[in-house]
């Protein structure tokens, strides 16, 4: 097999060609190696491969050529030395967090997290003797004050789900470096194109590839990116022996997703910006939060930290939960779903779905009110989407 070597490609080029390995047939499209295992020419060859004296694949729980292509392409995009692909985004988050600490260590995390991430921090880690503290991620004093002698890890998501708050990644990284702790960033909402946590000083980046990387609502996947030493020392054995491995079929789907990622994210961001501007002047809307708008409370930080806005818009419909439900039920093109990053526009009411497990107080503290909805903008014509929104708001009020 022959591989493409890294050149100084721009992201769009790396996403079409990066990491490609061709078999003896010279196929154009990335090959799907849907295989569990690999055969050896001799017993000696098997022995050499197990000893690590000869390169090659052993078993798809360890590594697989199609999964490897996906990992290499993600490394090029992120500017990371190494990566491990996982079966879902949560497999990536939980592995990155659990492999960074041991019993007796302390973790500080920003409070506004994807629901399952919050469960890992609040429930799972303490069960194994790892202390955790949640802070308001936008308040640097809270990060600072949460530090204990045994703090080893900082975890954050930015922009956050669903209220699109932004955490100052460089400032958190500076704090962490001062105490030799590590920073793990869940970069799903920004996408690898709009924000580069490693360049901002973070040590580990995780994605749910289920979202924009697939981008067409087909399969689950995840990926962890970092320096080679951290992955060798912390993830290598965990992956081999606990098996959160990505299916080769899903890796192949995600590789094809990466080819069109820049086109999709650019279009979805542009449409989301137009929709946010439209909603901001609509009388049935109480509040619009969009990282690309000047009235975002953290517009300065966004300009420093992000290359573009977001494919998501968060807004409050007048009339609380009843107003939001009436609006959702009247939508025609935009479908009700808790997923995001899809070619199809999807809308959710976080208070009763993705964040229903939080107490009312906890929800309000991260800005989720009765009328709050989160819209993931798809690839439909933006005029059709705005018409759908206007018609539903008109009928609902
Ligand atoms: C969806 C999501 C996850 C979890 O990803 P899955 O692929 O669904 O397991 C984690 N973090 C964020 C920010 C997400 O949006």
XYZ file of C-alpha atoms and ligand atoms in Angstrom:
412
model
C 0.000 0.000 0.000
C 1.185 3.508 -0.723
C 0.258 6.563 1.302
C -0.066 10.272 0.654
C 2.545 12.164 2.634
C 1.802 15.476 4.298
C 2.518 18.601 2.294
C 1.641 22.157 3.189
C -1.919 21.779 2.070
C -4.723 24.161 2.925
C -7.613 22.504 4.842
C -9.877 21.976 1.808
C -7.103 20.077 -0.008
C -6.097 18.053 3.057
C -9.732 17.063 3.539
C -9.914 15.564 0.047
C -6.474 13.919 -0.134
C -4.961 13.818 3.352
C -4.162 10.457 4.900
C -5.185 8.474 1.793
C -3.582 5.054 1.469
C -4.035 3.187 -1.824
C -4.057 -0.569 -2.216
C -2.450 -2.465 -5.121
C -5.558 -1.661 -7.224
C -4.930 2.091 -7.195
C -8.555 2.918 -6.355
C -9.619 6.597 -6.585
C -11.952 6.602 -3.586
C -10.757 5.549 -0.146
C -11.023 1.772 0.219
C -13.304 0.272 2.839
C -11.395 -2.463 4.666
C -14.367 -4.148 6.303
C -12.338 -6.780 8.078
C -11.847 -7.868 11.670
C -8.436 -9.405 11.256
C -5.413 -9.770 8.979
C -3.528 -12.859 7.744
C 0.220 -13.443 7.892
C 2.443 -15.129 5.288
C 4.166 -17.239 7.931
C 4.256 -17.966 11.639
C 7.492 -15.966 11.762
C 5.719 -12.970 10.176
C 2.954 -13.170 12.807
C 5.569 -13.323 15.557
C 7.432 -10.307 14.132
C 4.259 -8.272 13.859
C 3.230 -9.026 17.438
C 6.717 -8.088 18.616
C 6.356 -4.786 16.755
C 9.415 -5.616 14.640
C 7.431 -5.488 11.407
C 4.832 -2.874 10.534
C 1.311 -3.995 9.735
C -2.151 -4.534 11.106
C -3.066 -7.219 13.648
C -6.709 -6.822 14.611
C -9.280 -4.074 13.983
C -9.793 -3.368 17.673
C -6.151 -2.164 17.606
C -6.055 -0.503 14.189
C -7.606 -0.797 10.720
C -6.464 0.744 7.400
C -9.728 2.666 6.773
C -9.897 3.912 10.369
C -6.220 4.839 10.060
C -6.975 6.989 6.986
C -9.672 8.826 8.944
C -7.279 9.427 11.858
C -4.505 10.681 9.550
C -6.877 13.051 7.740
C -8.160 14.441 11.066
C -4.546 14.998 12.209
C -3.827 17.052 9.092
C -6.948 19.133 9.591
C -6.315 19.748 13.294
C -2.551 20.117 13.046
C -2.158 17.316 15.610
C 0.609 14.717 15.764
C -1.656 11.763 16.414
C -5.286 10.690 16.809
C -7.493 7.803 17.902
C -10.936 7.353 16.370
C -13.802 6.108 18.534
C -17.236 4.556 18.057
C -19.012 7.729 19.247
C -18.305 11.207 20.510
C -18.958 10.118 24.084
C -16.421 7.284 23.732
C -13.909 9.987 22.742
C -14.812 12.319 25.621
C -14.875 9.603 28.283
C -11.577 8.060 27.107
C -9.845 11.459 26.924
C -10.999 12.349 30.441
C -10.515 8.995 32.170
C -7.095 8.415 30.626
C -5.860 11.834 31.830
C -6.318 11.223 35.563
C -6.223 8.651 38.340
C -7.970 8.228 41.702
C -7.121 11.150 43.981
C -6.763 13.666 41.128
C -8.999 16.697 40.747
C -10.744 17.924 37.570
C -12.172 21.394 36.897
C -14.809 21.635 34.151
C -16.974 24.391 32.723
C -20.561 23.885 33.859
C -22.249 24.399 30.472
C -21.563 20.972 28.967
C -23.269 18.490 26.686
C -25.514 16.432 29.029
C -23.542 13.170 28.824
C -20.226 14.989 29.327
C -21.675 16.473 32.481
C -22.668 12.986 33.684
C -19.096 11.735 33.175
C -17.769 14.659 35.236
C -20.446 14.709 37.947
C -21.295 11.026 38.367
C -18.789 8.663 36.744
C -15.471 10.233 37.734
C -16.324 10.733 41.438
C -17.352 7.050 41.564
C -13.702 6.164 40.912
C -12.247 8.602 43.420
C -11.661 11.501 41.040
C -12.749 14.820 42.531
C -14.516 17.228 40.194
C -15.566 20.877 40.368
C -17.892 22.677 37.953
C -17.360 26.387 37.287
C -18.882 29.138 35.177
C -16.548 28.703 32.192
C -16.835 32.337 31.151
C -15.509 33.535 34.539
C -11.703 33.176 34.755
C -11.756 33.894 38.513
C -13.858 30.786 39.061
C -11.352 28.634 37.138
C -8.525 30.091 39.210
C -10.316 29.663 42.543
C -11.273 26.049 41.791
C -7.623 24.956 41.565
C -6.464 22.545 44.294
C -3.017 21.007 44.862
C -4.206 17.833 43.083
C -5.825 19.524 40.049
C -4.594 17.646 36.975
C -7.170 18.394 34.296
C -9.379 21.141 32.865
C -12.278 20.297 30.586
C -14.428 22.633 28.537
C -16.666 22.925 25.537
C -16.754 26.136 23.450
C -19.088 27.413 22.155
C -21.303 25.648 24.662
C -24.449 23.646 24.095
C -27.069 25.070 23.772
C -26.504 28.719 24.724
C -23.357 29.278 22.631
C -21.286 30.827 25.404
C -17.585 31.040 24.666
C -14.766 30.023 27.003
C -11.353 31.716 26.691
C -9.291 28.641 25.745
C -5.922 30.454 25.779
C -6.579 31.825 29.286
C -7.593 28.388 30.624
C -4.507 26.847 28.989
C -2.293 29.451 30.650
C -3.757 28.623 34.068
C -3.315 24.912 33.400
C 0.288 25.275 32.266
C 1.053 27.142 35.479
C 0.214 24.018 37.498
C 1.250 21.414 34.857
C -2.356 20.344 34.322
C -3.834 19.394 30.937
C -6.676 21.004 29.009
C -9.149 18.873 27.048
C -11.462 20.796 24.684
C -14.676 19.401 23.206
C -14.603 21.341 19.919
C -17.795 19.979 18.356
C -19.769 23.218 18.222
C -16.911 25.210 16.670
C -15.961 22.477 14.163
C -12.258 21.940 13.323
C -12.526 24.716 10.735
C -13.649 27.604 12.968
C -11.450 27.042 16.036
C -8.037 25.468 16.674
C -7.754 24.585 20.394
C -4.222 23.143 20.041
C -2.974 26.459 18.622
C -4.635 28.213 21.573
C -2.663 26.057 24.021
C -5.042 23.152 24.724
C -3.414 19.715 24.953
C -6.179 17.415 23.756
C -9.105 18.004 21.358
C -12.140 15.739 21.095
C -14.941 15.564 18.541
C -18.212 13.850 18.133
C -17.725 13.064 14.415
C -21.442 12.245 14.449
C -22.100 15.956 13.973
C -20.546 18.121 11.240
C -17.853 15.607 10.249
C -20.404 13.080 9.032
C -22.741 15.980 8.345
C -25.451 13.881 6.765
C -26.993 12.158 9.767
C -25.721 8.636 9.032
C -23.361 7.252 11.631
C -21.848 7.810 15.053
C -18.155 8.407 15.517
C -15.603 10.335 17.509
C -11.941 11.238 17.563
C -9.293 12.306 20.091
C -6.316 14.361 18.884
C -3.141 15.259 20.754
C 0.638 14.897 20.683
C 2.032 11.461 19.949
C 3.604 11.018 23.374
C 0.362 11.708 25.248
C -1.520 9.262 23.030
C 1.201 6.585 23.342
C 1.433 6.988 27.120
C -2.260 7.445 27.952
C -4.535 6.118 25.224
C -2.688 3.336 23.411
C -3.216 0.515 25.893
C -6.685 1.724 26.912
C -7.847 1.516 23.296
C -6.374 -1.929 22.729
C -7.818 -3.428 25.863
C -11.194 -1.713 26.344
C -12.266 -1.492 22.676
C -14.026 1.832 21.971
C -12.867 1.331 18.344
C -14.617 2.925 15.364
C -16.164 0.583 12.788
C -14.295 0.653 9.437
C -17.618 1.241 7.689
C -18.295 4.331 9.809
C -14.703 5.510 9.331
C -15.219 5.280 5.577
C -18.466 7.276 5.797
C -16.728 9.917 7.928
C -13.790 10.114 5.473
C -16.244 10.924 2.700
C -17.900 13.449 5.045
C -14.568 15.210 5.549
C -14.266 15.823 1.797
C -17.234 18.199 1.861
C -16.836 19.573 5.417
C -15.530 23.047 4.412
C -18.292 23.552 1.822
C -21.008 22.497 4.234
C -19.755 24.423 7.261
C -19.252 27.585 5.187
C -22.788 27.430 3.787
C -24.413 26.466 7.086
C -22.578 29.261 8.936
C -23.622 31.817 6.326
C -27.266 30.708 6.526
C -27.174 30.629 10.350
C -25.884 34.229 10.382
C -28.710 35.345 8.114
C -31.291 33.541 10.234
C -29.855 35.042 13.449
C -30.052 38.547 11.975
C -33.614 37.911 10.866
C -34.667 36.578 14.289
C -33.012 39.505 16.103
C -35.523 41.931 14.609
C -38.550 39.610 14.920
C -41.153 40.708 17.490
C -41.974 37.127 18.576
C -38.357 36.538 19.653
C -37.018 37.638 23.036
C -33.310 36.895 22.724
C -30.924 35.688 20.007
C -27.501 34.261 20.785
C -25.226 33.842 17.792
C -21.418 33.850 17.957
C -21.160 35.714 14.646
C -23.177 38.747 15.817
C -21.798 41.947 17.336
C -24.366 41.764 20.160
C -23.012 38.419 21.423
C -21.850 39.187 25.013
C -18.390 37.842 24.165
C -17.965 39.245 20.648
C -14.356 40.383 21.354
C -13.251 36.962 22.539
C -14.985 35.328 19.578
C -13.102 37.612 17.184
C -9.801 36.566 18.840
C -10.501 32.875 19.202
C -12.725 31.794 16.316
C -12.388 32.054 12.550
C -16.132 32.251 11.971
C -19.545 32.116 13.611
C -21.500 28.947 14.176
C -23.848 26.659 12.301
C -26.146 26.858 15.352
C -28.416 29.621 16.568
C -29.926 29.767 20.056
C -33.022 31.904 20.672
C -35.925 32.453 23.044
C -39.449 32.368 21.699
C -41.908 34.613 23.555
C -44.408 32.774 25.740
C -42.005 30.395 27.537
C -42.300 26.635 27.033
C -45.814 26.886 25.547
C -44.647 29.471 23.011
C -41.590 27.384 22.068
C -43.642 24.181 21.702
C -46.298 25.911 19.551
C -43.519 27.260 17.310
C -41.758 23.887 16.976
C -45.028 22.131 16.169
C -45.806 24.569 13.336
C -42.461 24.163 11.536
C -42.567 22.328 8.211
C -39.043 22.102 6.757
C -37.124 22.355 10.015
C -37.582 19.092 11.898
C -37.670 18.520 15.646
C -34.569 16.540 16.605
C -31.890 16.716 19.283
C -29.129 16.059 16.718
C -27.037 18.769 15.069
C -24.584 19.431 12.244
C -26.812 17.635 9.736
C -27.607 18.656 6.136
C -31.191 18.852 7.384
C -32.121 21.779 9.644
C -32.979 20.472 13.103
C -34.447 22.217 16.121
C -34.688 21.203 19.750
C -36.115 22.485 23.026
C -33.129 21.754 25.325
C -35.027 22.244 28.595
C -37.228 19.196 27.930
C -34.783 17.061 25.907
C -30.974 17.304 25.982
C -30.895 19.131 29.336
C -34.004 17.663 31.013
C -31.872 15.932 33.679
C -30.648 19.240 35.096
C -32.594 20.926 37.890
C -34.521 24.054 36.973
C -31.903 26.153 38.810
C -29.017 24.464 37.014
C -30.742 25.079 33.675
C -31.364 28.748 34.392
C -27.762 29.159 35.576
C -26.546 28.182 32.094
C -29.154 30.314 30.335
C -31.721 27.672 29.358
C -35.162 29.242 29.872
C -38.669 28.017 29.063
C -38.701 29.564 25.601
C -35.108 28.647 24.664
C -34.663 26.647 21.462
C -31.523 25.563 19.607
C -31.527 25.532 15.813
C -28.927 23.574 13.829
C -28.937 25.116 10.371
C -28.790 22.707 7.431
C -28.119 22.983 3.723
C -31.594 23.982 2.565
C -32.061 27.332 0.791
C -31.938 29.966 3.526
C -34.987 31.783 2.110
C -37.080 28.641 2.552
C -35.825 28.301 6.128
C -36.639 31.918 7.008
C -40.090 31.518 5.464
C -40.655 28.346 7.501
C -39.618 30.146 10.711
C -41.769 33.212 9.995
C -44.831 31.146 9.161
C -44.460 29.025 12.314
C -43.887 32.073 14.547
C -46.941 33.755 13.016
C -49.195 30.758 13.583
C -47.830 30.070 17.070
C -48.370 33.556 18.491
C -23.088 15.137 20.394
C -22.049 15.644 21.294
C -21.285 14.763 22.054
C -21.502 13.260 22.041
O -21.316 12.701 20.778
P -21.987 11.305 20.325
O -21.373 11.057 18.995
O -23.449 11.529 20.279
O -21.608 10.293 21.338
C -20.319 15.305 22.892
N -20.114 16.636 22.967
C -20.839 17.513 22.243
C -20.576 18.963 22.377
C -21.826 17.051 21.377
O -22.552 17.928 20.669
